[in-house]
mmCIF file of C-alpha atoms in Angstrom:
data_model
loop_
_atom_site.group_PDB
_atom_site.id
_atom_site.type_symbol
_atom_site.label_atom_id
_atom_site.label_comp_id
_atom_site.label_asym_id
_atom_site.label_seq_id
_atom_site.Cartn_x
_atom_site.Cartn_y
_atom_site.Cartn_z
ATOM 1 C CA UNK A 263 79.915 96.024 96.656
ATOM 2 C CA UNK A 264 79.808 92.421 95.445
ATOM 3 C CA UNK A 265 80.020 91.162 99.020
ATOM 4 C CA UNK A 266 77.082 93.385 100.002
ATOM 5 C CA UNK A 267 75.032 91.811 97.216
ATOM 6 C CA UNK A 268 75.843 88.289 98.366
ATOM 7 C CA UNK A 269 78.258 87.644 95.490
ATOM 8 C CA UNK A 270 81.386 87.197 97.600
ATOM 9 C CA UNK A 271 82.154 83.800 96.047
ATOM 10 C CA UNK A 272 81.214 84.661 92.466
ATOM 11 C CA UNK A 273 83.675 84.617 89.558
ATOM 12 C CA UNK A 274 83.447 88.416 89.463
ATOM 13 C CA UNK A 275 84.522 88.536 93.083
ATOM 14 C CA UNK A 276 87.488 86.264 92.378
ATOM 15 C CA UNK A 277 88.549 88.259 89.338
ATOM 16 C CA UNK A 278 88.622 91.410 91.447
ATOM 17 C CA UNK A 279 90.564 90.000 94.403
ATOM 18 C CA UNK A 280 93.724 89.189 92.492
ATOM 19 C CA UNK A 281 94.208 92.649 90.913
ATOM 20 C CA UNK A 282 93.188 94.314 94.169
ATOM 21 C CA UNK A 283 95.833 92.300 95.995
ATOM 22 C CA UNK A 284 98.543 93.361 93.576
ATOM 23 C CA UNK A 285 97.394 96.972 93.736
ATOM 24 C CA UNK A 286 97.589 96.925 97.542
ATOM 25 C CA UNK A 287 101.033 95.322 97.380
ATOM 26 C CA UNK A 288 102.367 98.136 95.197
ATOM 27 C CA UNK A 289 100.835 100.634 97.617
ATOM 28 C CA UNK A 290 102.679 98.787 100.397
ATOM 29 C CA UNK A 291 99.394 97.911 102.106
ATOM 30 C CA UNK A 292 100.636 94.427 102.873
ATOM 31 C CA UNK A 293 97.897 93.295 105.271
ATOM 32 C CA UNK A 294 95.141 94.115 102.792
ATOM 33 C CA UNK A 295 97.161 92.599 99.949
ATOM 34 C CA UNK A 296 97.484 89.380 101.929
ATOM 35 C CA UNK A 297 93.752 89.278 102.617
ATOM 36 C CA UNK A 298 92.930 89.725 98.920
ATOM 37 C CA UNK A 299 95.480 87.079 97.957
ATOM 38 C CA UNK A 300 93.957 84.585 100.406
ATOM 39 C CA UNK A 301 90.469 85.131 98.958
ATOM 40 C CA UNK A 302 91.704 84.872 95.376
ATOM 41 C CA UNK A 303 93.714 81.751 96.181
ATOM 42 C CA UNK A 304 90.774 80.019 97.841
ATOM 43 C CA UNK A 305 88.556 80.462 94.809
ATOM 44 C CA UNK A 306 91.312 79.688 92.327
ATOM 45 C CA UNK A 307 92.070 76.381 94.018
ATOM 46 C CA UNK A 308 88.371 75.481 94.061
ATOM 47 C CA UNK A 309 87.939 75.906 90.315
ATOM 48 C CA UNK A 310 91.423 74.687 89.349
ATOM 49 C CA UNK A 311 92.798 77.857 87.726
ATOM 50 C CA UNK A 312 96.458 76.858 87.922
ATOM 51 C CA UNK A 313 97.894 79.985 86.374
ATOM 52 C CA UNK A 314 95.856 82.269 88.620
ATOM 53 C CA UNK A 315 96.790 80.196 91.646
ATOM 54 C CA UNK A 316 100.478 80.455 90.777
ATOM 55 C CA UNK A 317 100.230 84.213 90.244
ATOM 56 C CA UNK A 318 98.463 84.642 93.589
ATOM 57 C CA UNK A 319 101.040 82.530 95.390
ATOM 58 C CA UNK A 320 103.733 84.644 93.784
ATOM 59 C CA UNK A 321 102.049 87.661 95.351
ATOM 60 C CA UNK A 322 102.075 85.900 98.721
ATOM 61 C CA UNK A 323 105.778 85.133 98.294
ATOM 62 C CA UNK A 324 106.536 88.784 97.557
ATOM 63 C CA UNK A 325 104.573 89.824 100.636
ATOM 64 C CA UNK A 326 106.625 87.411 102.741
ATOM 65 C CA UNK A 327 109.825 88.836 101.297
ATOM 66 C CA UNK A 328 108.615 92.374 101.948
ATOM 67 C CA UNK A 329 108.118 91.430 105.599
ATOM 68 C CA UNK A 330 111.645 90.125 105.862
ATOM 69 C CA UNK A 331 110.893 86.413 105.522
ATOM 70 C CA UNK A 332 113.207 85.584 102.613
ATOM 71 C CA UNK A 333 113.315 81.888 103.568
ATOM 72 C CA UNK A 334 109.534 81.608 103.522
ATOM 73 C CA UNK A 335 109.308 83.451 100.208
ATOM 74 C CA UNK A 336 111.872 81.234 98.489
ATOM 75 C CA UNK A 337 110.282 78.104 99.943
ATOM 76 C CA UNK A 338 106.927 79.106 98.477
ATOM 77 C CA UNK A 339 108.622 79.806 95.142
ATOM 78 C CA UNK A 340 110.049 76.280 95.077
ATOM 79 C CA UNK A 341 106.641 74.772 95.820
ATOM 80 C CA UNK A 342 105.090 76.772 92.996
ATOM 81 C CA UNK A 343 107.800 75.588 90.627
ATOM 82 C CA UNK A 344 106.887 71.978 91.365
ATOM 83 C CA UNK A 345 103.231 72.724 90.639
ATOM 84 C CA UNK A 346 104.061 74.403 87.340
ATOM 85 C CA UNK A 347 106.125 71.409 86.245
ATOM 86 C CA UNK A 348 103.053 69.176 86.514
ATOM 87 C CA UNK A 349 101.114 71.230 83.948
ATOM 88 C CA UNK A 350 101.885 72.786 80.592
ATOM 89 C CA UNK A 351 102.798 76.258 81.830
ATOM 90 C CA UNK A 352 106.394 76.842 80.836
ATOM 91 C CA UNK A 353 105.853 80.589 80.464
ATOM 92 C CA UNK A 354 104.590 80.823 84.043
ATOM 93 C CA UNK A 355 107.535 78.749 85.200
ATOM 94 C CA UNK A 356 109.965 81.066 83.447
ATOM 95 C CA UNK A 357 108.382 84.088 85.100
ATOM 96 C CA UNK A 358 108.672 82.368 88.475
ATOM 97 C CA UNK A 359 112.328 81.638 87.848
ATOM 98 C CA UNK A 360 112.935 85.295 87.018
ATOM 99 C CA UNK A 361 111.228 86.474 90.203
ATOM 100 C CA UNK A 362 113.079 83.943 92.351
ATOM 101 C CA UNK A 363 116.391 85.125 90.923
ATOM 102 C CA UNK A 364 115.540 88.772 91.595
ATOM 103 C CA UNK A 365 114.766 87.978 95.223
ATOM 104 C CA UNK A 366 118.064 86.122 95.599
ATOM 105 C CA UNK A 367 119.915 89.069 94.055
ATOM 106 C CA UNK A 368 118.339 91.423 96.567
ATOM 107 C CA UNK A 369 119.647 89.393 99.452
ATOM 108 C CA UNK A 370 123.142 89.320 97.956
ATOM 109 C CA UNK A 371 123.213 85.873 96.325
ATOM 110 C CA UNK A 372 124.100 85.995 92.601
ATOM 111 C CA UNK A 373 124.854 82.301 92.009
ATOM 112 C CA UNK A 374 121.428 81.380 90.657
ATOM 113 C CA UNK A 375 121.415 84.476 88.446
ATOM 114 C CA UNK A 376 124.741 83.553 86.848
ATOM 115 C CA UNK A 377 123.538 80.017 86.084
ATOM 116 C CA UNK A 378 120.299 81.367 84.664
ATOM 117 C CA UNK A 379 122.149 83.896 82.496
ATOM 118 C CA UNK A 380 124.338 81.148 81.025
ATOM 119 C CA UNK A 381 121.198 79.334 79.903
ATOM 120 C CA UNK A 382 118.997 82.249 78.900
ATOM 121 C CA UNK A 383 121.116 84.629 76.742
ATOM 122 C CA UNK A 384 118.367 87.271 76.705
ATOM 123 C CA UNK A 385 118.207 89.987 74.018
ATOM 124 C CA UNK A 386 115.794 92.885 73.462
ATOM 125 C CA UNK A 387 115.045 91.633 69.948
ATOM 126 C CA UNK A 388 112.859 88.804 71.284
ATOM 127 C CA UNK A 389 109.044 88.928 70.974
ATOM 128 C CA UNK A 390 107.510 90.931 73.781
ATOM 129 C CA UNK A 391 105.515 89.117 76.477
ATOM 130 C CA UNK A 392 104.968 89.367 80.229
ATOM 131 C CA UNK A 393 107.472 86.564 80.679
ATOM 132 C CA UNK A 394 109.960 88.560 78.608
ATOM 133 C CA UNK A 395 109.291 91.659 80.762
ATOM 134 C CA UNK A 396 110.016 89.790 84.003
ATOM 135 C CA UNK A 397 113.185 88.348 82.513
ATOM 136 C CA UNK A 398 114.411 91.709 81.204
ATOM 137 C CA UNK A 399 114.192 93.292 84.642
ATOM 138 C CA UNK A 400 115.921 90.276 86.174
ATOM 139 C CA UNK A 401 118.705 90.509 83.592
ATOM 140 C CA UNK A 402 119.109 94.241 84.179
ATOM 141 C CA UNK A 403 119.226 93.842 87.942
ATOM 142 C CA UNK A 404 121.813 91.084 87.588
ATOM 143 C CA UNK A 405 124.000 93.352 85.426
ATOM 144 C CA UNK A 406 123.661 96.153 87.956
ATOM 145 C CA UNK A 407 124.624 93.946 90.902
ATOM 146 C CA UNK A 408 127.707 92.875 88.934
ATOM 147 C CA UNK A 409 128.728 96.492 88.441
ATOM 148 C CA UNK A 410 128.204 96.336 84.676
ATOM 149 C CA UNK A 411 126.522 99.733 84.614
ATOM 150 C CA UNK A 412 126.932 100.608 80.939
ATOM 151 C CA UNK A 413 125.248 97.352 79.910
ATOM 152 C CA UNK A 414 122.546 97.890 82.510
ATOM 153 C CA UNK A 415 121.800 101.374 81.174
ATOM 154 C CA UNK A 416 121.545 100.116 77.588
ATOM 155 C CA UNK A 417 119.210 97.291 78.616
ATOM 156 C CA UNK A 418 116.923 99.519 80.691
ATOM 157 C CA UNK A 419 116.710 102.309 78.135
ATOM 158 C CA UNK A 420 115.560 99.901 75.439
ATOM 159 C CA UNK A 421 113.266 97.955 77.764
ATOM 160 C CA UNK A 422 111.643 101.124 79.080
ATOM 161 C CA UNK A 423 110.791 102.221 75.558
ATOM 162 C CA UNK A 424 109.210 98.851 74.796
ATOM 163 C CA UNK A 425 107.042 99.055 77.920
ATOM 164 C CA UNK A 426 106.067 102.686 77.309
ATOM 165 C CA UNK A 427 104.752 101.814 73.856
ATOM 166 C CA UNK A 428 102.511 99.196 75.487
ATOM 167 C CA UNK A 429 101.461 101.487 78.338
ATOM 168 C CA UNK A 430 102.841 99.075 80.961
ATOM 169 C CA UNK A 431 103.373 101.788 83.511
ATOM 170 C CA UNK A 432 104.343 99.569 86.455
ATOM 171 C CA UNK A 433 107.061 98.007 84.322
ATOM 172 C CA UNK A 434 108.187 101.494 83.263
ATOM 173 C CA UNK A 435 108.317 102.565 86.922
ATOM 174 C CA UNK A 436 110.379 99.512 87.823
ATOM 175 C CA UNK A 437 112.773 100.184 84.949
ATOM 176 C CA UNK A 438 113.084 103.891 85.769
ATOM 177 C CA UNK A 439 114.040 103.245 89.381
ATOM 178 C CA UNK A 440 116.830 100.862 88.441
ATOM 179 C CA UNK A 441 117.846 103.133 85.556
ATOM 180 C CA UNK A 442 118.110 106.095 87.936
ATOM 181 C CA UNK A 443 120.380 104.125 90.269
ATOM 182 C CA UNK A 444 122.467 103.018 87.281
ATOM 183 C CA UNK A 445 122.968 106.546 85.960
ATOM 184 C CA UNK A 446 123.934 107.651 89.461
ATOM 185 C CA UNK A 447 126.531 104.866 89.613
ATOM 186 C CA UNK A 448 127.878 106.049 86.243
ATOM 187 C CA UNK A 449 128.301 109.569 87.619
ATOM 188 C CA UNK A 450 125.444 111.067 85.591
ATOM 189 C CA UNK A 451 123.807 112.833 88.548
ATOM 190 C CA UNK A 452 121.569 115.128 86.496
ATOM 191 C CA UNK A 453 120.289 112.277 84.361
ATOM 192 C CA UNK A 454 119.739 110.133 87.431
ATOM 193 C CA UNK A 455 117.644 112.799 89.143
ATOM 194 C CA UNK A 456 115.629 113.476 85.984
ATOM 195 C CA UNK A 457 114.696 109.797 85.704
ATOM 196 C CA UNK A 458 113.864 109.648 89.421
ATOM 197 C CA UNK A 459 111.601 112.669 89.010
ATOM 198 C CA UNK A 460 109.717 110.819 86.270
ATOM 199 C CA UNK A 461 109.401 107.814 88.567
ATOM 200 C CA UNK A 462 108.026 109.888 91.450
ATOM 201 C CA UNK A 463 105.597 111.730 89.193
ATOM 202 C CA UNK A 464 104.235 108.538 87.639
ATOM 203 C CA UNK A 465 103.979 106.642 90.939
ATOM 204 C CA UNK A 466 102.258 109.376 92.956
ATOM 205 C CA UNK A 467 98.690 109.129 91.519
ATOM 206 C CA UNK A 468 98.357 105.471 92.532
ATOM 207 C CA UNK A 469 100.554 105.705 95.621
ATOM 208 C CA UNK A 470 102.967 103.045 94.329
ATOM 209 C CA UNK A 471 105.483 103.019 97.170
ATOM 210 C CA UNK A 472 106.582 99.388 97.138
ATOM 211 C CA UNK A 473 108.862 99.588 94.053
ATOM 212 C CA UNK A 474 110.850 102.364 95.756
ATOM 213 C CA UNK A 475 111.270 100.182 98.844
ATOM 214 C CA UNK A 476 112.451 97.256 96.730
ATOM 215 C CA UNK A 477 115.290 99.395 95.372
ATOM 216 C CA UNK A 478 115.699 101.448 98.544
ATOM 217 C CA UNK A 479 119.340 100.662 99.192
ATOM 218 C CA UNK A 480 120.472 101.824 95.737
ATOM 219 C CA UNK A 481 118.124 104.754 95.097
ATOM 220 C CA UNK A 482 118.447 106.430 98.519
ATOM 221 C CA UNK A 483 121.489 108.517 97.460
ATOM 222 C CA UNK A 484 119.526 109.818 94.461
ATOM 223 C CA UNK A 485 116.488 110.741 96.551
ATOM 224 C CA UNK A 486 118.557 112.536 99.173
ATOM 225 C CA UNK A 487 120.524 114.441 96.556
ATOM 226 C CA UNK A 488 117.265 115.568 94.970
ATOM 227 C CA UNK A 489 116.129 116.920 98.331
ATOM 228 C CA UNK A 490 119.502 118.549 98.959
ATOM 229 C CA UNK A 491 119.418 120.240 95.549
ATOM 230 C CA UNK A 492 115.873 121.452 96.091
ATOM 231 C CA UNK A 493 113.591 119.247 94.014
ATOM 232 C CA UNK A 494 110.607 121.395 93.104
ATOM 233 C CA UNK A 495 108.225 119.136 95.044
ATOM 234 C CA UNK A 496 110.432 118.397 98.030
ATOM 235 C CA UNK A 497 107.562 119.191 100.436
ATOM 236 C CA UNK A 498 105.230 116.801 98.606
ATOM 237 C CA UNK A 499 103.554 114.231 100.857
ATOM 238 C CA UNK A 500 104.269 111.382 98.444
ATOM 239 C CA UNK A 501 107.990 112.122 98.441
ATOM 240 C CA UNK A 502 107.966 112.127 102.228
ATOM 241 C CA UNK A 503 106.086 108.840 102.186
ATOM 242 C CA UNK A 504 108.721 107.328 99.894
ATOM 243 C CA UNK A 505 111.576 108.599 102.048
ATOM 244 C CA UNK A 506 109.977 107.162 105.165
ATOM 245 C CA UNK A 507 109.231 103.833 103.473
ATOM 246 C CA UNK A 508 112.856 103.594 102.286
ATOM 247 C CA UNK A 509 114.083 104.227 105.819
ATOM 248 C CA UNK A 510 115.755 107.566 105.076
ATOM 249 C CA UNK A 511 113.250 109.964 106.628
ATOM 250 C CA UNK A 512 115.682 110.784 109.444
ATOM 251 C CA UNK A 513 118.339 111.863 106.949
ATOM 252 C CA UNK A 514 115.734 114.037 105.203
ATOM 253 C CA UNK A 515 114.715 115.760 108.437
ATOM 254 C CA UNK A 516 118.339 116.303 109.440
ATOM 255 C CA UNK A 517 119.094 117.744 106.018
ATOM 256 C CA UNK A 518 116.373 120.363 106.381
ATOM 257 C CA UNK A 519 117.203 121.035 110.009
ATOM 258 C CA UNK A 520 120.836 121.701 109.254
ATOM 259 C CA UNK A 521 121.092 122.348 105.513
ATOM 260 C CA UNK A 522 124.347 122.183 103.587
ATOM 261 C CA UNK A 523 126.045 125.403 102.661
ATOM 262 C CA UNK A 524 128.555 127.859 104.079
ATOM 263 C CA UNK A 525 129.927 126.529 107.356
ATOM 264 C CA UNK A 526 129.349 129.857 109.111
ATOM 265 C CA UNK A 527 125.582 129.295 108.730
ATOM 266 C CA UNK A 528 125.676 126.253 110.995
ATOM 267 C CA UNK A 529 126.150 128.354 114.141
ATOM 268 C CA UNK A 530 123.122 130.594 113.690
ATOM 269 C CA UNK A 531 120.530 130.296 116.447
ATOM 270 C CA UNK A 532 116.811 129.897 115.740
ATOM 271 C CA UNK A 533 116.243 133.550 116.663
ATOM 272 C CA UNK A 534 119.067 134.713 114.385
ATOM 273 C CA UNK A 535 117.633 132.678 111.535
ATOM 274 C CA UNK A 536 114.239 134.293 112.092
ATOM 275 C CA UNK A 537 115.778 137.768 112.047
ATOM 276 C CA UNK A 538 117.806 136.970 108.916
ATOM 277 C CA UNK A 539 114.639 135.802 107.182
ATOM 278 C CA UNK A 540 112.872 139.044 108.062
ATOM 279 C CA UNK A 541 115.887 141.065 106.902
ATOM 280 C CA UNK A 542 115.769 139.270 103.548
ATOM 281 C CA UNK A 543 112.118 140.247 103.049
ATOM 282 C CA UNK A 544 112.859 143.958 103.554
ATOM 283 C CA UNK A 545 111.894 144.645 107.163
ATOM 284 C CA UNK A 546 113.808 147.441 108.932
ATOM 285 C CA UNK A 547 115.440 146.871 112.312
ATOM 286 C CA UNK A 548 112.593 148.723 114.050
ATOM 287 C CA UNK A 549 109.954 146.682 112.208
ATOM 288 C CA UNK A 550 111.717 143.442 113.111
ATOM 289 C CA UNK A 551 111.877 144.506 116.760
ATOM 290 C CA UNK A 552 108.167 145.264 116.794
ATOM 291 C CA UNK A 553 107.301 142.030 114.971
ATOM 292 C CA UNK A 554 109.104 139.711 117.388
ATOM 293 C CA UNK A 555 108.484 141.850 120.500
ATOM 294 C CA UNK A 556 112.072 142.707 121.500
ATOM 295 C CA UNK A 557 113.969 145.967 121.831
ATOM 296 C CA UNK A 558 115.765 147.673 118.979
ATOM 297 C CA UNK A 559 119.001 147.261 120.918
ATOM 298 C CA UNK A 560 118.430 143.467 121.022
ATOM 299 C CA UNK A 561 117.856 143.356 117.276
ATOM 300 C CA UNK A 562 121.073 145.261 116.611
ATOM 301 C CA UNK A 563 122.946 142.867 118.885
ATOM 302 C CA UNK A 564 121.530 139.843 117.029
ATOM 303 C CA UNK A 565 122.437 141.356 113.662
ATOM 304 C CA UNK A 566 125.987 141.967 114.841
ATOM 305 C CA UNK A 567 126.281 138.279 115.756
ATOM 306 C CA UNK A 568 124.783 137.276 112.399
ATOM 307 C CA UNK A 569 127.365 139.330 110.527
ATOM 308 C CA UNK A 570 130.183 137.768 112.523
ATOM 309 C CA UNK A 571 128.999 134.215 111.952
ATOM 310 C CA UNK A 572 128.375 134.795 108.242
ATOM 311 C CA UNK A 573 131.644 136.679 107.779
ATOM 312 C CA UNK A 574 129.922 139.746 106.280
ATOM 313 C CA UNK A 575 129.816 143.419 107.281
ATOM 314 C CA UNK A 576 126.599 144.746 105.743
ATOM 315 C CA UNK A 577 122.916 143.847 105.554
ATOM 316 C CA UNK A 578 123.152 143.557 101.770
ATOM 317 C CA UNK A 579 125.979 141.007 102.040
ATOM 318 C CA UNK A 580 124.048 138.978 104.608
ATOM 319 C CA UNK A 581 120.920 138.869 102.446
ATOM 320 C CA UNK A 582 122.965 138.003 99.357
ATOM 321 C CA UNK A 583 124.605 135.118 101.229
ATOM 322 C CA UNK A 584 121.193 133.820 102.154
ATOM 323 C CA UNK A 585 120.105 134.036 98.522
ATOM 324 C CA UNK A 586 123.153 132.027 97.485
ATOM 325 C CA UNK A 587 122.023 129.057 99.531
ATOM 326 C CA UNK A 588 120.526 126.072 97.738
ATOM 327 C CA UNK A 589 116.770 125.727 97.324
ATOM 328 C CA UNK A 590 116.809 123.079 100.042
ATOM 329 C CA UNK A 591 118.326 125.598 102.442
ATOM 330 C CA UNK A 592 115.787 128.247 101.516
ATOM 331 C CA UNK A 593 113.002 125.768 102.335
ATOM 332 C CA UNK A 594 114.482 125.614 105.814
ATOM 333 C CA UNK A 595 114.288 129.396 106.231
ATOM 334 C CA UNK A 596 110.701 129.705 105.035
#
């Protein structure tokens, strides 16, 4: 709207481009995010807003990392650090350090994180700030990568509460995703899935896919187990979007195509599955034959094969076995 009114280079325009860029990044709309960042950066450099310039370049670095250019992202981080050192912006520099360490952790390098931890000695009793928030998530991710799951869980539980009180929902989402992976690593499957459900529910309205991708390698087992156990919204478009973005859509499709359960179910043909579904809803053999346009003799033959494969001898037993399947399996039969 501002561009249509000839205000494309106004301060209002600049103020909008930065937040829009970040919003697009979290939605994983990287091309649009990059365009917004370029516009915001151009204006910020013209007027000399160092902090805004650094924040926008951070966004560009994260976009590079998201596209697989870790070298380019870390190079841009180093350049920003030099800029920050020339002005009085220690808080911005600390936030940059935290982000740089998180990126190095995600590519398997923990050396910088260990050095930073020796200097920082972070505690949750410190005054809350955005710098503190960045550092808390960096600290928690470092603990997780070291396998210190109990400490990670304690850190994230306390940090999540602090962010919730301040309505910092993106920070809460970030914390919940790592917390879910941590609980899963601790063997608390139910707790892990409950936290992941909160994350999915909170992220869906704004389409925040990117945080799930950032943690994709460690949250994928949780997501797939939720689908396998029949999460109540397993057919939700946002969940499918997350699965695809995390690179596990194929596993999801395979899971529904050939659901877990009694081994004898694996050998059922598509036609036998259709007949079993109709049996479970109360259709008689004659009604099933009429509905799928085959002879009664054919239906009886199919049912005989179904009984053999399911290791049952009556219709009631076959239907009960179907009912015993998980919710994920029942989604397959619907």
